[in-house]
Short mmCIF file of C-alpha atoms in Angstrom, two decimals:
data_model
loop_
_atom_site.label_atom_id
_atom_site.label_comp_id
_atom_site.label_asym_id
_atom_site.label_seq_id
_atom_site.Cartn_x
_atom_site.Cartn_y
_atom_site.Cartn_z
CA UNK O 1 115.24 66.37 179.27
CA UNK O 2 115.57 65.61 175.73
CA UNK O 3 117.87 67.36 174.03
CA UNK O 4 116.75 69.65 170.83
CA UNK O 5 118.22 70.79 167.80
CA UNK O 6 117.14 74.60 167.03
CA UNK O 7 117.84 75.42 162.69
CA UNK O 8 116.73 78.31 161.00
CA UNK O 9 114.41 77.42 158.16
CA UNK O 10 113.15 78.88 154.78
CA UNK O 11 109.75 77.55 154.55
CA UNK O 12 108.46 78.84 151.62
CA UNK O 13 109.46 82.30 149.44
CA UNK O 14 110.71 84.97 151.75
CA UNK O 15 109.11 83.13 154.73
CA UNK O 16 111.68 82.22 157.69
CA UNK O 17 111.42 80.92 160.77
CA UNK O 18 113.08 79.13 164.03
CA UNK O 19 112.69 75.19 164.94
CA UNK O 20 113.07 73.12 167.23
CA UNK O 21 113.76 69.97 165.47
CA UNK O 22 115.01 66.50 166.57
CA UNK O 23 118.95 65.99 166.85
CA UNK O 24 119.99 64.26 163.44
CA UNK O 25 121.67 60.67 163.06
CA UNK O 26 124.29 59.94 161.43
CA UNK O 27 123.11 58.14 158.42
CA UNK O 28 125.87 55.74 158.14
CA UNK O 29 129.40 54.00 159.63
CA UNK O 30 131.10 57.22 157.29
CA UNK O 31 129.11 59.98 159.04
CA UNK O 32 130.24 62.54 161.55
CA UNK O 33 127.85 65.06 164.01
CA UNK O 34 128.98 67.96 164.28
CA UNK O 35 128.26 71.08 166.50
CA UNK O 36 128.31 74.22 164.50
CA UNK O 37 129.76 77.12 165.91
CA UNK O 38 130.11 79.81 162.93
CA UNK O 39 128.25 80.21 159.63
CA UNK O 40 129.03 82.62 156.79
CA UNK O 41 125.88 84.11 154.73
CA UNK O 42 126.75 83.56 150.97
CA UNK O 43 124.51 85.54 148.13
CA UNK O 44 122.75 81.83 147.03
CA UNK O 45 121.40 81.82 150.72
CA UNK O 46 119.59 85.18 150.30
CA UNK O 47 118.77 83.84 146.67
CA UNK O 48 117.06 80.93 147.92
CA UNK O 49 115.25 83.15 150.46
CA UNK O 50 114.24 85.85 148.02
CA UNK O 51 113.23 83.83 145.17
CA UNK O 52 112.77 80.06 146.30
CA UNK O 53 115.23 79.05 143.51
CA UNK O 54 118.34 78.87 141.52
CA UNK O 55 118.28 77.51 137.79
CA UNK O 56 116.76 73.96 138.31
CA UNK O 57 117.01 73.99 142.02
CA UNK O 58 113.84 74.86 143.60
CA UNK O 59 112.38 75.23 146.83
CA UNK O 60 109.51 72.92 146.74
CA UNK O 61 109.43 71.63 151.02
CA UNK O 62 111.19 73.24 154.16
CA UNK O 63 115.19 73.32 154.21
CA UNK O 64 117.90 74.74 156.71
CA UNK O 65 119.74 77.62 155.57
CA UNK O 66 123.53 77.59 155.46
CA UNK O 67 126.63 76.19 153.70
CA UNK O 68 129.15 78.08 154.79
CA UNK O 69 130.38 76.50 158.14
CA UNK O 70 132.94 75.06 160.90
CA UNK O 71 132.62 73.13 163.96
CA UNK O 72 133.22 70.69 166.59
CA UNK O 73 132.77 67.29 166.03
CA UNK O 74 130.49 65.79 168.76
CA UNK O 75 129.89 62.21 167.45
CA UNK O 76 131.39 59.71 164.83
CA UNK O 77 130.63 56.87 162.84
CA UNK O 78 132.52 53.41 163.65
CA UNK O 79 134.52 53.53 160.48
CA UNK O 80 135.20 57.14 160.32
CA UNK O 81 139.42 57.46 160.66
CA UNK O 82 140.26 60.75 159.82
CA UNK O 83 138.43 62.80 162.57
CA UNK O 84 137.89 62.06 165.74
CA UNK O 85 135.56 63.79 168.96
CA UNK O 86 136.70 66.93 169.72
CA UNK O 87 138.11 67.71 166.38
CA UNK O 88 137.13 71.10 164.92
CA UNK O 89 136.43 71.14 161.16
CA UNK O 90 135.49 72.82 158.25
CA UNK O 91 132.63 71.36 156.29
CA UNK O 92 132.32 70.94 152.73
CA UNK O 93 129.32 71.36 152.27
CA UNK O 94 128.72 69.15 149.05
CA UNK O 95 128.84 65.14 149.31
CA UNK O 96 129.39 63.95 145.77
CA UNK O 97 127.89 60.17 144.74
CA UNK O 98 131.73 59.03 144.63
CA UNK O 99 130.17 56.65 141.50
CA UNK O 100 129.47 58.74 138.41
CA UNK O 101 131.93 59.97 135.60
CA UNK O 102 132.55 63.20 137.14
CA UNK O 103 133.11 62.41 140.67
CA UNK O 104 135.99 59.32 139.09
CA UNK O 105 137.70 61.84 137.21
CA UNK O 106 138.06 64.51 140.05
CA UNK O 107 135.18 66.73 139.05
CA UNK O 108 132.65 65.97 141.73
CA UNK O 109 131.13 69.63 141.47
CA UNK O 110 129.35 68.14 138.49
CA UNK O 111 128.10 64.95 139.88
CA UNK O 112 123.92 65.45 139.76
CA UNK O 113 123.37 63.67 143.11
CA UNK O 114 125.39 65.77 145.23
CA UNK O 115 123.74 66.27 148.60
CA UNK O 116 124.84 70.29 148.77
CA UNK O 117 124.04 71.93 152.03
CA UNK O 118 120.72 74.21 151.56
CA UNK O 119 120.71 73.42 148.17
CA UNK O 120 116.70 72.06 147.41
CA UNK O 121 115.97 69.64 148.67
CA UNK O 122 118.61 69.29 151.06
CA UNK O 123 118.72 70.82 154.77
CA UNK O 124 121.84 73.19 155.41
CA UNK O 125 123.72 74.30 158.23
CA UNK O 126 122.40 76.95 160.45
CA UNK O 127 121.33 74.53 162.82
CA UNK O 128 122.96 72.98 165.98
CA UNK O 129 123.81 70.47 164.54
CA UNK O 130 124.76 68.82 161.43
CA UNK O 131 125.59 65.01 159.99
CA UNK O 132 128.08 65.60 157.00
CA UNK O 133 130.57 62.58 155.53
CA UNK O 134 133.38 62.49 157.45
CA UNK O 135 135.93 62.78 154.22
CA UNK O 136 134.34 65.78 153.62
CA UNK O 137 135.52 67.20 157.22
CA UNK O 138 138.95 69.02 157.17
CA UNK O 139 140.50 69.05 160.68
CA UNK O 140 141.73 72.81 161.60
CA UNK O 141 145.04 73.60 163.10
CA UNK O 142 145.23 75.36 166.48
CA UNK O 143 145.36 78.48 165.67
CA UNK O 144 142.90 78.78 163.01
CA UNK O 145 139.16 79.91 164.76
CA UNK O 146 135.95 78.27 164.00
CA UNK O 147 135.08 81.26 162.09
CA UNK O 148 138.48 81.16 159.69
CA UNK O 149 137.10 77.47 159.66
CA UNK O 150 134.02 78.75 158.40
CA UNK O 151 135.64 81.11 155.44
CA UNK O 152 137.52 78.27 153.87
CA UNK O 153 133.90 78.19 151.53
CA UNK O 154 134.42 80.94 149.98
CA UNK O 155 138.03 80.43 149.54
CA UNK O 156 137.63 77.35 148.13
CA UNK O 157 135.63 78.61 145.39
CA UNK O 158 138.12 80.85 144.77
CA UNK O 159 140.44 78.51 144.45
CA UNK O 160 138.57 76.39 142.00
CA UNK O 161 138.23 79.34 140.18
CA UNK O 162 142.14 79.66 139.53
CA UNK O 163 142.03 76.14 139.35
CA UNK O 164 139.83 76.51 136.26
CA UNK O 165 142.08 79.21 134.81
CA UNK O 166 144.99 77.08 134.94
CA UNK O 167 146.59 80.54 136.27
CA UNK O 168 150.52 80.31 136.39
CA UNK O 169 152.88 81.91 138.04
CA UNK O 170 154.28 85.50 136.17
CA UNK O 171 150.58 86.17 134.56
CA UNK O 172 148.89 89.07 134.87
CA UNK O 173 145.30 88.87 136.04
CA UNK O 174 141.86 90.98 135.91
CA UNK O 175 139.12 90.56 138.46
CA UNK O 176 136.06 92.03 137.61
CA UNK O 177 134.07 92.05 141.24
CA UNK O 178 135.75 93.53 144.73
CA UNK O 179 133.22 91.81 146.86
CA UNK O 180 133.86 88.46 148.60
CA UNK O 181 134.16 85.98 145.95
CA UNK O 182 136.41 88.55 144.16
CA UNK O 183 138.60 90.24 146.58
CA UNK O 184 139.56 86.20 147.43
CA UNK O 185 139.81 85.34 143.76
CA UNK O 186 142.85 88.33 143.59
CA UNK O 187 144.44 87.04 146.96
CA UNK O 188 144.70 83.50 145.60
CA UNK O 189 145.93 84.46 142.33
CA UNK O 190 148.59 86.41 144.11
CA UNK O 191 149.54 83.72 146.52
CA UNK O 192 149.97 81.47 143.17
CA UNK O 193 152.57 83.90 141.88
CA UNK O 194 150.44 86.28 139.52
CA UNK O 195 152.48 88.98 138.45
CA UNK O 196 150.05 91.49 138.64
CA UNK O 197 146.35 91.27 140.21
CA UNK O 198 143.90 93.92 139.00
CA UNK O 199 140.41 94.33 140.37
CA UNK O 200 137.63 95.84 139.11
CA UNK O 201 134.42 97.49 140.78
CA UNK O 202 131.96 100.38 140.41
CA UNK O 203 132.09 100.57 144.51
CA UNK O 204 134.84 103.01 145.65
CA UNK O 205 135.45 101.52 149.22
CA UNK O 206 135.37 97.95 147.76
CA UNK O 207 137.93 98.88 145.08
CA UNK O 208 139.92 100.23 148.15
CA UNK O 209 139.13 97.61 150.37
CA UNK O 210 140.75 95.08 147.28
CA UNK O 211 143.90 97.01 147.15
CA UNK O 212 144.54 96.49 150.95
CA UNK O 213 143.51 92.86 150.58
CA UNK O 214 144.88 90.84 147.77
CA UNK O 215 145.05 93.33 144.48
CA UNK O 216 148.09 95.20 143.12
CA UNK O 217 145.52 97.80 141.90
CA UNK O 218 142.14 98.99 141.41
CA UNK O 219 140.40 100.35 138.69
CA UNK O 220 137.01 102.19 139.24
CA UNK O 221 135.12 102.27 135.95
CA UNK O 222 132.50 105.13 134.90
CA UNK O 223 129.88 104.04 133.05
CA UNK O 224 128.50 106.26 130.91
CA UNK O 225 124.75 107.10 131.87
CA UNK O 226 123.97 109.29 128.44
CA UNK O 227 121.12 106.48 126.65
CA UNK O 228 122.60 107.52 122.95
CA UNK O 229 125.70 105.23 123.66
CA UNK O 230 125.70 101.70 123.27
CA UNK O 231 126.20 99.73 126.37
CA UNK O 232 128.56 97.53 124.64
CA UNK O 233 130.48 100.14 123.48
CA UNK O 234 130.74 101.87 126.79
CA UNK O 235 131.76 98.35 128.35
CA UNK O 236 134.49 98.28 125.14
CA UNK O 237 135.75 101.37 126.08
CA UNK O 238 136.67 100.63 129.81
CA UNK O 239 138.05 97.50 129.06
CA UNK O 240 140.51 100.00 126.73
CA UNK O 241 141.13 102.23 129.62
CA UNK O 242 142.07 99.39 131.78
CA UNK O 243 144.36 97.97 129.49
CA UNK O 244 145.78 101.49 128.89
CA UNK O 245 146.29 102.36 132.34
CA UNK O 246 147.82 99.01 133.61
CA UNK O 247 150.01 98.57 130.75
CA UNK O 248 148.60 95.20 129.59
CA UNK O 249 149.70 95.48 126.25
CA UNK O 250 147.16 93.03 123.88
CA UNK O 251 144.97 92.62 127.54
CA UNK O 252 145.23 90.47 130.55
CA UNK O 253 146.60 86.79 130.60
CA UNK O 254 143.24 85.84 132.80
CA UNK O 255 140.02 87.11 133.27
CA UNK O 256 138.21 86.79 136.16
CA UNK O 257 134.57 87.34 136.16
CA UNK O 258 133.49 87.21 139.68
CA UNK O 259 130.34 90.20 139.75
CA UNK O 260 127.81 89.10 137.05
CA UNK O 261 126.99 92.32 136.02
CA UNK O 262 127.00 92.75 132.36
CA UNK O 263 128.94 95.35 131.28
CA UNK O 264 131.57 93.50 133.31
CA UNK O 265 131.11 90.20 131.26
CA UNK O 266 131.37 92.57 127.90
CA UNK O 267 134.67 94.21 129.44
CA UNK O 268 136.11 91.10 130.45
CA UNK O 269 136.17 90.00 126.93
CA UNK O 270 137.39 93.04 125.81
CA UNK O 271 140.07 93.24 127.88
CA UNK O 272 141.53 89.69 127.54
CA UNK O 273 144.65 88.98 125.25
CA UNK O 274 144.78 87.28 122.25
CA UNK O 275 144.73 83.53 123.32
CA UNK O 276 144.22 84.48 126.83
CA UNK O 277 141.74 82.68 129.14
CA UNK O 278 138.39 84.23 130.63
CA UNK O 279 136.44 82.51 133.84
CA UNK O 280 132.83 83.15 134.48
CA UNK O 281 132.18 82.94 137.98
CA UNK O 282 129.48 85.45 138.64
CA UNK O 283 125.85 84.96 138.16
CA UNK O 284 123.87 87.66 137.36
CA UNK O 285 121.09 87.99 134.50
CA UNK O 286 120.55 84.46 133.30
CA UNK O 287 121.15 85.75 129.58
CA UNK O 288 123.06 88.63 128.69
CA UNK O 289 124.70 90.04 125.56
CA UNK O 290 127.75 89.13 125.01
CA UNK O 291 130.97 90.08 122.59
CA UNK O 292 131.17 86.17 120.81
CA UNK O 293 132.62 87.87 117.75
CA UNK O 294 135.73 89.46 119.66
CA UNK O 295 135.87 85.93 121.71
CA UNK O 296 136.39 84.24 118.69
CA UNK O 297 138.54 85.96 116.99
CA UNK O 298 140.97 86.64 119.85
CA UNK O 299 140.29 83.23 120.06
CA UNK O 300 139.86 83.03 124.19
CA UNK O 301 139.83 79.62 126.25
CA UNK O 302 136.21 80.29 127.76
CA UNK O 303 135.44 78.40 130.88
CA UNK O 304 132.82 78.41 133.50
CA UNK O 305 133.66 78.26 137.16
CA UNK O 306 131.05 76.25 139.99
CA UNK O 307 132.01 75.19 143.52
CA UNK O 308 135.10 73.22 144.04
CA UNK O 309 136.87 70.14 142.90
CA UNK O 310 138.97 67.45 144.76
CA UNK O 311 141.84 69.73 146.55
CA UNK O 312 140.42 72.90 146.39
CA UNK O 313 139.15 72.70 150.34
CA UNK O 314 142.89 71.54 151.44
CA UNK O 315 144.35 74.13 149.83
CA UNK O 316 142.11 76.86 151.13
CA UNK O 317 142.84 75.23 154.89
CA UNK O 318 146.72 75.84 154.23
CA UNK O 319 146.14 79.49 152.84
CA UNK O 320 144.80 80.17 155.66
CA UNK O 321 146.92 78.04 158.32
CA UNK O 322 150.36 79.40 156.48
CA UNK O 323 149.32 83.16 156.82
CA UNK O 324 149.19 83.84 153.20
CA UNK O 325 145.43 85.02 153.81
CA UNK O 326 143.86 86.09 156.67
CA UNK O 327 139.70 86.15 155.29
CA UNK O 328 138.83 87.21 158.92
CA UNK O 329 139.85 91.19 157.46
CA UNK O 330 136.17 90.41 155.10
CA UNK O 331 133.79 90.36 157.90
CA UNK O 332 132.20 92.87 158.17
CA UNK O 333 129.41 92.28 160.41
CA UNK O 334 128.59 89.34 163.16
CA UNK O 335 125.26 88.02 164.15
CA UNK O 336 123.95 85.53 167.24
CA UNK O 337 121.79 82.84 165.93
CA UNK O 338 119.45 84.40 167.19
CA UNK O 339 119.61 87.30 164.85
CA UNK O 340 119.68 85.39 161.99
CA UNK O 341 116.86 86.82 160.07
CA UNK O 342 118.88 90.50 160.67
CA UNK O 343 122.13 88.80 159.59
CA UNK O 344 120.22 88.30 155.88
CA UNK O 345 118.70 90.92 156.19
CA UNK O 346 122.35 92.89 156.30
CA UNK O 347 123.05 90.89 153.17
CA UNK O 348 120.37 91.50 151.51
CA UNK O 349 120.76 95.75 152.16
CA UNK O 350 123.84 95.18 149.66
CA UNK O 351 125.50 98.03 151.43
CA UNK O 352 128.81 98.63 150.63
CA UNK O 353 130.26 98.42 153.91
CA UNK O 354 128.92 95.28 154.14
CA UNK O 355 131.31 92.36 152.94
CA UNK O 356 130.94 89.05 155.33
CA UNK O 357 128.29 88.54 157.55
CA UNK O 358 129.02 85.56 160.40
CA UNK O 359 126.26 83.81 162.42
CA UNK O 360 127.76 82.62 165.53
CA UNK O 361 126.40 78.72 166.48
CA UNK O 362 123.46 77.80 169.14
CA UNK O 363 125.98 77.49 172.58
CA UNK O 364 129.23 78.19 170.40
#
């Protein structure tokens, strides 16, 4: 009996379904198979789903959901070295062209033919299987699990986004966001020797669910619903009380903008130092209003934060492997395959209990 290779697929806008589809080839000597056995559900997955696009990536045929993975690799390509059958993995899910500018210089998250896992047009990994480069498979120690395998994503973005910051050792840092993306963002920062890690979030349980995690503190802000204030001003205002309250003296060292939400870009701003740096790693509103005036004249090192760059997925592997985080505290909530379509829905609730939600792999 021929063997089949079952995927969960986003057809069109909000329309989902299961496949049987044909086991995929490696496409090349430098390609490994590999059997997936867990898959984390990140917020661009339920985008995709939702609306059918990000920016200039949009859904125009069929593709597999999923980016967030680990597995077993089941087959390999004559001149692959570095893995072998047997070995488990975690997948980055982004193969750069190796050729242009960006990918040379070490800055492949900007290379424009990047074949990125559920990204239009490409097919992602909530399938049984998947054919990924091989040097973009990072062998797991022993005691990591498939599904720590499948969290280095997320950590890896978070450490791109400290990356980006060129955080030191002895700063102090602000995260505006408690939820994935954010709660990792403060437990890297720590791990790289930030003297104090701040985070930021309307949610109550997520704030506390930081402080356990990664952050020093917590602040809860509360934003004033009267309509005679100015939103800016409100956002002005708690990025005054979080200075006050913390002791930051002229405002953070970094900035951390991992929600998107507005009012947190506007207090981020606010609440930076004089020469201090500010990363923009949410996505929320594709325009929003924001405080140039004070960034100017506090004269801030702006930077935008996407993906991950050469290192970032090693060094997420030995945060894990050396203890220093343990992402498995995050989920939250763990699906069969089967249940996909409830996993994103769970996502999609935005509940605050609900943090990381797992798929398990067809026969994992």
């Amino acid at each position: 009996m021929t063997e089949v290779n079952p995927a969960f697929v986003l057809h069109s806008v909000k329309n989902v379904s299961f496949e049987n589809r044909e086991v995929p080839k490696p496409r090349d000597d430098h390609d490994v198979r590999v059997h997936i056995e867990q898959t984390g559900i990140c917020g661009s997955d339920v985008h995709y789903w939702q609306r059918g696009r990000i920016g200039d990536f949009v859904l125009n045929s069929p593709i597999v959901l999923g980016h967030e993975s680990a597995g077993t690799v089941v087959e390999v390509g004559r001149k692959v070295k570095n893995v072998k059958v047997g070995d488990r993995v975690a997948i980055e899910p982004g193969v750069p062209c190796r050729r242009c500018d960006y990918c040379r210089s070490g800055a492949y998250n900007l290379c424009a033919d990047t074949i990125f896992a559920a990204t239009p047009p490409w097919d992602g990994t909530l399938q049984k299987y998947y054919i990924v480069a091989s040097d973009f498979c990072y062998p797991l120690p022993t005691h990591m699990s498939a599904e720590d395998g499948a969290l280095v994503e997320p950590i890896a973005v978070a450490v791109q986004i400290c990356k980006v910051a060129g955080l030191r050792a002895g700063q102090t840092v602000l995260v505006f966001g408690c939820g994935p993306i954010g709660a990792l963002s403060q437990a890297v920062a720590k791990a790289y020797g930030a003297k104090m890690v701040i985070g930021v979030d309307i949610s109550k349980s997520r704030a506390a669910f930081a402080k356990s995690f990664g952050a020093d503190d917590v602040f809860v802000p509360e934003w004033p619903s009267t309509p005679s204030i100015d939103p800016v001003d409100a956002s002005r205002e708690v990025a005054k009380q979080i200075v006050n309250q913390f002791d930051l003296g002229d405002g953070a060292d970094v900035v951390l903008e991992c929600s998107g939400a507005e009012s947190c870009i506007q207090a981020g701003v606010f609440a930076a130092k004089k020469g201090g740096t500010y990363v923009q790693a949410g996505m929320g509103k594709e325009n929003v209003t924001f405080p140039i005036t004070t960034a100017c004249i506090r004269a801030l090192n702006i930077k935008g934060s996407i993906r991950y760059t050469t290192g970032c997925y090693p060094s997420a592997v030995d945060l894990i492997a050396s203890g220093k985080i343990n992402p498995r505290i995050l989920v939250t909530h763990r699906f069969k395959f089967e249940q996909a379509l409830e996993a994103f829905e769970q996502v999609k609730g935005g509940q605050e209990d609900t943090l990381k939600v797992m798929i398990e792999g067809v026969g994992a």
